[in-house]
mmCIF file of C-alpha atoms in Angstrom:
data_model
loop_
_atom_site.group_PDB
_atom_site.id
_atom_site.type_symbol
_atom_site.label_atom_id
_atom_site.label_comp_id
_atom_site.label_asym_id
_atom_site.label_seq_id
_atom_site.Cartn_x
_atom_site.Cartn_y
_atom_site.Cartn_z
ATOM 1 C CA UNK A 1 115.737 155.489 20.803
ATOM 2 C CA UNK A 2 115.310 153.181 23.456
ATOM 3 C CA UNK A 3 111.405 152.560 23.368
ATOM 4 C CA UNK A 4 111.934 152.860 19.104
ATOM 5 C CA UNK A 5 114.764 150.338 19.308
ATOM 6 C CA UNK A 6 112.217 147.792 21.599
ATOM 7 C CA UNK A 7 109.943 148.155 18.584
ATOM 8 C CA UNK A 8 111.602 146.959 16.054
ATOM 9 C CA UNK A 9 113.619 144.283 17.606
ATOM 10 C CA UNK A 10 110.521 141.462 16.488
ATOM 11 C CA UNK A 11 111.151 142.515 13.138
ATOM 12 C CA UNK A 12 114.820 142.780 12.913
ATOM 13 C CA UNK A 13 113.902 138.628 13.541
ATOM 14 C CA UNK A 14 111.639 138.800 10.582
ATOM 15 C CA UNK A 15 114.219 140.064 8.627
ATOM 16 C CA UNK A 16 116.771 137.828 9.052
ATOM 17 C CA UNK A 17 114.231 135.190 7.795
ATOM 18 C CA UNK A 18 112.170 132.098 8.859
ATOM 19 C CA UNK A 19 113.932 129.509 8.324
ATOM 20 C CA UNK A 20 116.086 129.715 11.758
ATOM 21 C CA UNK A 21 115.072 127.828 14.430
ATOM 22 C CA UNK A 22 112.833 128.490 16.882
ATOM 23 C CA UNK A 23 113.870 129.603 20.310
ATOM 24 C CA UNK A 24 111.838 126.513 21.604
ATOM 25 C CA UNK A 25 114.834 124.505 20.129
ATOM 26 C CA UNK A 26 117.786 127.034 21.276
ATOM 27 C CA UNK A 27 116.281 127.770 24.216
ATOM 28 C CA UNK A 28 114.734 124.007 25.036
ATOM 29 C CA UNK A 29 117.183 124.029 28.225
ATOM 30 C CA UNK A 30 116.199 127.167 29.570
ATOM 31 C CA UNK A 31 112.292 126.925 28.711
ATOM 32 C CA UNK A 32 112.865 123.651 30.365
ATOM 33 C CA UNK A 33 114.062 125.145 34.073
ATOM 34 C CA UNK A 34 112.508 128.944 33.353
ATOM 35 C CA UNK A 35 115.008 130.850 35.357
ATOM 36 C CA UNK A 36 113.696 133.835 37.773
ATOM 37 C CA UNK A 37 116.659 135.363 38.856
ATOM 38 C CA UNK A 38 120.068 136.403 36.759
ATOM 39 C CA UNK A 39 123.302 137.045 37.913
ATOM 40 C CA UNK A 40 125.594 138.888 35.909
ATOM 41 C CA UNK A 41 128.789 138.237 36.558
ATOM 42 C CA UNK A 42 131.570 140.800 36.001
ATOM 43 C CA UNK A 43 132.581 142.240 32.095
ATOM 44 C CA UNK A 44 136.198 140.094 31.308
ATOM 45 C CA UNK A 45 137.002 142.909 28.713
ATOM 46 C CA UNK A 46 139.954 141.078 27.048
ATOM 47 C CA UNK A 47 140.111 144.333 24.082
ATOM 48 C CA UNK A 48 143.887 145.533 23.715
ATOM 49 C CA UNK A 49 145.106 148.688 24.154
ATOM 50 C CA UNK A 50 147.129 150.558 23.074
ATOM 51 C CA UNK A 51 151.001 151.810 25.207
ATOM 52 C CA UNK A 52 151.098 155.059 25.633
ATOM 53 C CA UNK A 53 153.451 157.197 24.136
ATOM 54 C CA UNK A 54 150.563 159.826 23.686
ATOM 55 C CA UNK A 55 148.188 161.442 24.203
ATOM 56 C CA UNK A 56 145.904 160.248 21.438
ATOM 57 C CA UNK A 57 146.848 157.211 23.140
ATOM 58 C CA UNK A 58 145.109 157.953 26.907
ATOM 59 C CA UNK A 59 141.808 159.148 24.856
ATOM 60 C CA UNK A 60 141.544 156.033 22.956
ATOM 61 C CA UNK A 61 142.422 153.400 26.263
ATOM 62 C CA UNK A 62 139.889 155.495 28.395
ATOM 63 C CA UNK A 63 137.619 155.239 25.832
ATOM 64 C CA UNK A 64 137.507 152.003 25.547
ATOM 65 C CA UNK A 65 137.640 151.202 29.436
ATOM 66 C CA UNK A 66 134.397 153.781 29.515
ATOM 67 C CA UNK A 67 132.618 151.271 26.978
ATOM 68 C CA UNK A 68 133.781 148.520 28.444
ATOM 69 C CA UNK A 69 131.261 149.722 31.902
ATOM 70 C CA UNK A 70 128.916 150.810 29.269
ATOM 71 C CA UNK A 71 128.966 146.850 28.309
ATOM 72 C CA UNK A 72 128.447 145.885 31.846
ATOM 73 C CA UNK A 73 126.087 148.237 33.418
ATOM 74 C CA UNK A 74 123.657 148.305 30.356
ATOM 75 C CA UNK A 75 123.408 144.447 30.304
ATOM 76 C CA UNK A 76 120.244 144.941 33.048
ATOM 77 C CA UNK A 77 118.644 146.729 31.246
ATOM 78 C CA UNK A 78 117.121 144.395 29.224
ATOM 79 C CA UNK A 79 116.959 141.432 31.343
ATOM 80 C CA UNK A 80 114.411 143.245 33.540
ATOM 81 C CA UNK A 81 112.407 144.426 30.968
ATOM 82 C CA UNK A 82 112.395 140.897 29.741
ATOM 83 C CA UNK A 83 110.937 139.401 32.335
ATOM 84 C CA UNK A 84 114.081 138.562 35.371
ATOM 85 C CA UNK A 85 115.329 139.209 38.450
ATOM 86 C CA UNK A 86 118.902 140.939 38.133
ATOM 87 C CA UNK A 87 120.400 142.126 41.461
ATOM 88 C CA UNK A 88 121.399 145.679 41.212
ATOM 89 C CA UNK A 89 125.306 147.340 40.662
ATOM 90 C CA UNK A 90 125.590 147.269 44.111
ATOM 91 C CA UNK A 91 124.606 143.932 45.032
ATOM 92 C CA UNK A 92 126.290 142.448 42.087
ATOM 93 C CA UNK A 93 129.550 144.102 43.187
ATOM 94 C CA UNK A 94 129.470 142.568 46.984
ATOM 95 C CA UNK A 95 128.652 139.153 45.027
ATOM 96 C CA UNK A 96 131.790 139.418 43.101
ATOM 97 C CA UNK A 97 134.012 140.887 45.998
ATOM 98 C CA UNK A 98 132.583 138.250 47.742
ATOM 99 C CA UNK A 99 133.556 135.475 45.303
ATOM 100 C CA UNK A 100 136.417 133.634 45.476
ATOM 101 C CA UNK A 101 135.913 131.862 42.181
ATOM 102 C CA UNK A 102 138.063 132.869 38.918
ATOM 103 C CA UNK A 103 136.196 134.015 36.241
ATOM 104 C CA UNK A 104 136.871 130.816 34.558
ATOM 105 C CA UNK A 105 136.323 128.627 37.441
ATOM 106 C CA UNK A 106 132.577 129.459 37.605
ATOM 107 C CA UNK A 107 132.021 129.183 34.153
ATOM 108 C CA UNK A 108 133.615 125.802 34.502
ATOM 109 C CA UNK A 109 133.078 124.509 37.853
ATOM 110 C CA UNK A 110 129.618 123.686 40.388
ATOM 111 C CA UNK A 111 127.476 126.684 40.727
ATOM 112 C CA UNK A 112 125.364 125.351 43.074
ATOM 113 C CA UNK A 113 125.985 127.232 45.507
ATOM 114 C CA UNK A 114 125.268 130.441 43.708
ATOM 115 C CA UNK A 115 120.908 129.633 44.129
ATOM 116 C CA UNK A 116 121.385 127.345 47.944
ATOM 117 C CA UNK A 117 123.107 130.491 49.574
ATOM 118 C CA UNK A 118 121.845 133.636 47.943
ATOM 119 C CA UNK A 119 119.420 132.310 45.134
ATOM 120 C CA UNK A 120 120.622 132.934 42.030
ATOM 121 C CA UNK A 121 118.962 130.629 39.301
ATOM 122 C CA UNK A 122 121.528 131.502 36.141
ATOM 123 C CA UNK A 123 124.927 133.813 36.321
ATOM 124 C CA UNK A 124 125.495 135.979 32.546
ATOM 125 C CA UNK A 125 129.689 136.158 31.508
ATOM 126 C CA UNK A 126 130.313 138.626 29.049
ATOM 127 C CA UNK A 127 133.325 138.443 27.009
ATOM 128 C CA UNK A 128 134.557 141.867 25.303
ATOM 129 C CA UNK A 129 136.701 140.227 22.762
ATOM 130 C CA UNK A 130 138.130 143.744 20.632
ATOM 131 C CA UNK A 131 137.731 146.264 18.960
ATOM 132 C CA UNK A 132 137.824 147.837 15.978
ATOM 133 C CA UNK A 133 137.670 151.675 13.976
ATOM 134 C CA UNK A 134 137.687 152.799 10.566
ATOM 135 C CA UNK A 135 137.407 157.282 10.730
ATOM 136 C CA UNK A 136 133.395 156.750 10.747
ATOM 137 C CA UNK A 137 132.895 152.795 11.548
ATOM 138 C CA UNK A 138 133.307 151.641 15.317
ATOM 139 C CA UNK A 139 132.973 147.123 15.697
ATOM 140 C CA UNK A 140 133.123 144.873 18.580
ATOM 141 C CA UNK A 141 133.238 141.525 19.062
ATOM 142 C CA UNK A 142 131.025 140.309 22.429
ATOM 143 C CA UNK A 143 130.424 136.200 23.550
ATOM 144 C CA UNK A 144 127.447 136.298 26.224
ATOM 145 C CA UNK A 145 126.399 133.094 27.711
ATOM 146 C CA UNK A 146 124.161 131.764 30.535
ATOM 147 C CA UNK A 147 125.558 128.728 33.012
ATOM 148 C CA UNK A 148 122.734 127.599 35.417
ATOM 149 C CA UNK A 149 123.647 126.739 39.040
ATOM 150 C CA UNK A 150 121.365 124.246 38.785
ATOM 151 C CA UNK A 151 122.205 122.460 36.779
ATOM 152 C CA UNK A 152 125.553 123.379 35.404
ATOM 153 C CA UNK A 153 124.738 123.392 31.461
ATOM 154 C CA UNK A 154 124.919 126.202 29.390
ATOM 155 C CA UNK A 155 121.019 127.998 28.436
ATOM 156 C CA UNK A 156 122.101 130.800 26.313
ATOM 157 C CA UNK A 157 125.621 131.118 23.971
ATOM 158 C CA UNK A 158 125.895 134.396 21.028
ATOM 159 C CA UNK A 159 128.701 135.012 19.449
ATOM 160 C CA UNK A 160 127.522 138.655 17.989
ATOM 161 C CA UNK A 161 130.100 140.895 15.704
ATOM 162 C CA UNK A 162 128.471 144.266 15.575
ATOM 163 C CA UNK A 163 129.580 147.654 14.108
ATOM 164 C CA UNK A 164 127.752 151.163 13.763
ATOM 165 C CA UNK A 165 128.313 153.168 10.730
ATOM 166 C CA UNK A 166 128.288 156.769 10.710
ATOM 167 C CA UNK A 167 127.591 159.064 7.794
ATOM 168 C CA UNK A 168 129.909 161.454 6.661
ATOM 169 C CA UNK A 169 130.224 164.761 4.620
ATOM 170 C CA UNK A 170 131.230 165.971 1.974
ATOM 171 C CA UNK A 171 134.880 165.956 3.174
ATOM 172 C CA UNK A 172 134.688 162.847 4.579
ATOM 173 C CA UNK A 173 134.446 163.828 8.394
ATOM 174 C CA UNK A 174 131.462 161.816 9.569
ATOM 175 C CA UNK A 175 128.493 163.340 11.381
ATOM 176 C CA UNK A 176 126.672 161.764 14.277
ATOM 177 C CA UNK A 177 123.101 161.428 14.364
ATOM 178 C CA UNK A 178 121.148 163.114 17.060
ATOM 179 C CA UNK A 179 120.721 160.667 18.718
ATOM 180 C CA UNK A 180 124.105 160.036 19.907
ATOM 181 C CA UNK A 181 124.545 164.154 19.633
ATOM 182 C CA UNK A 182 121.922 163.368 22.895
ATOM 183 C CA UNK A 183 124.305 160.747 24.289
ATOM 184 C CA UNK A 184 127.110 163.169 24.386
ATOM 185 C CA UNK A 185 125.645 165.859 25.853
ATOM 186 C CA UNK A 186 123.548 164.211 28.499
ATOM 187 C CA UNK A 187 126.674 162.220 29.431
ATOM 188 C CA UNK A 188 129.698 164.975 28.879
ATOM 189 C CA UNK A 189 132.083 162.343 26.587
ATOM 190 C CA UNK A 190 133.658 162.537 22.669
ATOM 191 C CA UNK A 191 132.292 161.440 19.946
ATOM 192 C CA UNK A 192 134.551 158.658 19.606
ATOM 193 C CA UNK A 193 133.191 157.168 23.303
ATOM 194 C CA UNK A 194 129.825 158.253 22.706
ATOM 195 C CA UNK A 195 129.768 155.729 19.274
ATOM 196 C CA UNK A 196 131.451 152.944 21.589
ATOM 197 C CA UNK A 197 129.055 153.301 24.472
ATOM 198 C CA UNK A 198 125.747 153.843 22.076
ATOM 199 C CA UNK A 199 127.098 150.275 19.813
ATOM 200 C CA UNK A 200 127.329 148.233 22.984
ATOM 201 C CA UNK A 201 123.806 149.467 24.695
ATOM 202 C CA UNK A 202 122.217 148.293 21.433
ATOM 203 C CA UNK A 203 123.600 145.395 21.222
ATOM 204 C CA UNK A 204 123.079 144.552 25.064
ATOM 205 C CA UNK A 205 119.327 144.960 24.186
ATOM 206 C CA UNK A 206 118.965 143.348 20.836
ATOM 207 C CA UNK A 207 120.842 139.962 22.235
ATOM 208 C CA UNK A 208 119.367 140.392 25.143
ATOM 209 C CA UNK A 209 115.793 140.905 24.574
ATOM 210 C CA UNK A 210 116.010 137.333 21.888
ATOM 211 C CA UNK A 211 115.749 134.816 25.670
ATOM 212 C CA UNK A 212 112.391 133.673 26.659
ATOM 213 C CA UNK A 213 110.302 135.911 28.638
ATOM 214 C CA UNK A 214 110.803 135.419 32.582
ATOM 215 C CA UNK A 215 108.333 134.244 34.723
ATOM 216 C CA UNK A 216 107.803 137.820 35.871
ATOM 217 C CA UNK A 217 106.669 138.725 32.380
ATOM 218 C CA UNK A 218 103.832 138.966 30.643
ATOM 219 C CA UNK A 219 103.799 135.645 28.500
ATOM 220 C CA UNK A 220 102.819 134.686 25.217
ATOM 221 C CA UNK A 221 102.249 130.886 23.916
ATOM 222 C CA UNK A 222 103.248 131.764 20.772
ATOM 223 C CA UNK A 223 107.012 132.837 21.662
ATOM 224 C CA UNK A 224 108.211 130.007 21.792
ATOM 225 C CA UNK A 225 107.774 128.953 18.292
ATOM 226 C CA UNK A 226 109.052 132.396 16.396
ATOM 227 C CA UNK A 227 112.376 132.691 15.051
ATOM 228 C CA UNK A 228 115.628 133.213 17.852
ATOM 229 C CA UNK A 229 118.899 134.356 16.634
ATOM 230 C CA UNK A 230 121.743 132.587 15.350
ATOM 231 C CA UNK A 231 124.880 131.502 17.986
ATOM 232 C CA UNK A 232 126.881 133.346 15.360
ATOM 233 C CA UNK A 233 125.742 136.907 13.963
ATOM 234 C CA UNK A 234 126.785 140.414 12.644
ATOM 235 C CA UNK A 235 124.817 143.524 13.752
ATOM 236 C CA UNK A 236 125.129 146.689 11.813
ATOM 237 C CA UNK A 237 123.622 149.095 12.729
ATOM 238 C CA UNK A 238 123.497 151.767 9.824
ATOM 239 C CA UNK A 239 124.567 155.467 8.480
ATOM 240 C CA UNK A 240 120.502 156.245 9.003
ATOM 241 C CA UNK A 241 119.681 154.768 12.731
ATOM 242 C CA UNK A 242 118.049 151.238 10.772
ATOM 243 C CA UNK A 243 119.382 147.784 12.381
ATOM 244 C CA UNK A 244 120.571 144.678 10.690
ATOM 245 C CA UNK A 245 121.013 140.795 11.635
ATOM 246 C CA UNK A 246 123.084 138.489 9.638
ATOM 247 C CA UNK A 247 124.041 135.057 10.303
ATOM 248 C CA UNK A 248 127.798 134.500 9.970
ATOM 249 C CA UNK A 249 129.416 131.231 10.210
ATOM 250 C CA UNK A 250 131.264 129.919 13.545
ATOM 251 C CA UNK A 251 135.048 130.414 13.527
#
């Protein structure tokens, strides 16, 4: 499935229309600075949890917690595949443990010491804003921002509302896809958690592979002139597993 997704991404981008802005425009500062090392800051999880009054509330909160961890842990893979060096989970945990600044300070104050002391060129911030669901859909709202340790400027900003939709049987019961069942089996989780985890993993792949190729990737001269994602868009994973992206208005 992951390999299929990689091949699908260029087609999804084309489906968003040829009138979109080119990567050279969207990522002009990133092309200029050409970062090599990206550090993923601890996830900023702002999604609401339920007050625990019954067993279902605990199960819901556990599902949300697991999906948040999946969102953070699967962000590195598309960056590495795209030619960037990303400190591993242990190294990232050590950086986070020794970092005295709050997430807000990392976003707004000088962070040039991360380059001077650790060789980090840019920091990826991920905000998990909210979750919503119906009996057969799961929706997550996420913001991504990459900030340079050299200039302090913003290299990437994306605000995405992503939804995963399952087909239903004649009684209206959700019918998971084979990939959903494989994930559920491999990770030993319930259906709801599997849907959330697969949704955020596909979302990471889609958003972060849009970045310009890193120094370790094979670069193509045409890449800067290909269509990029807009800053605000909606992502839909349909009943058959196909993916569609649609531009949305800034809020």
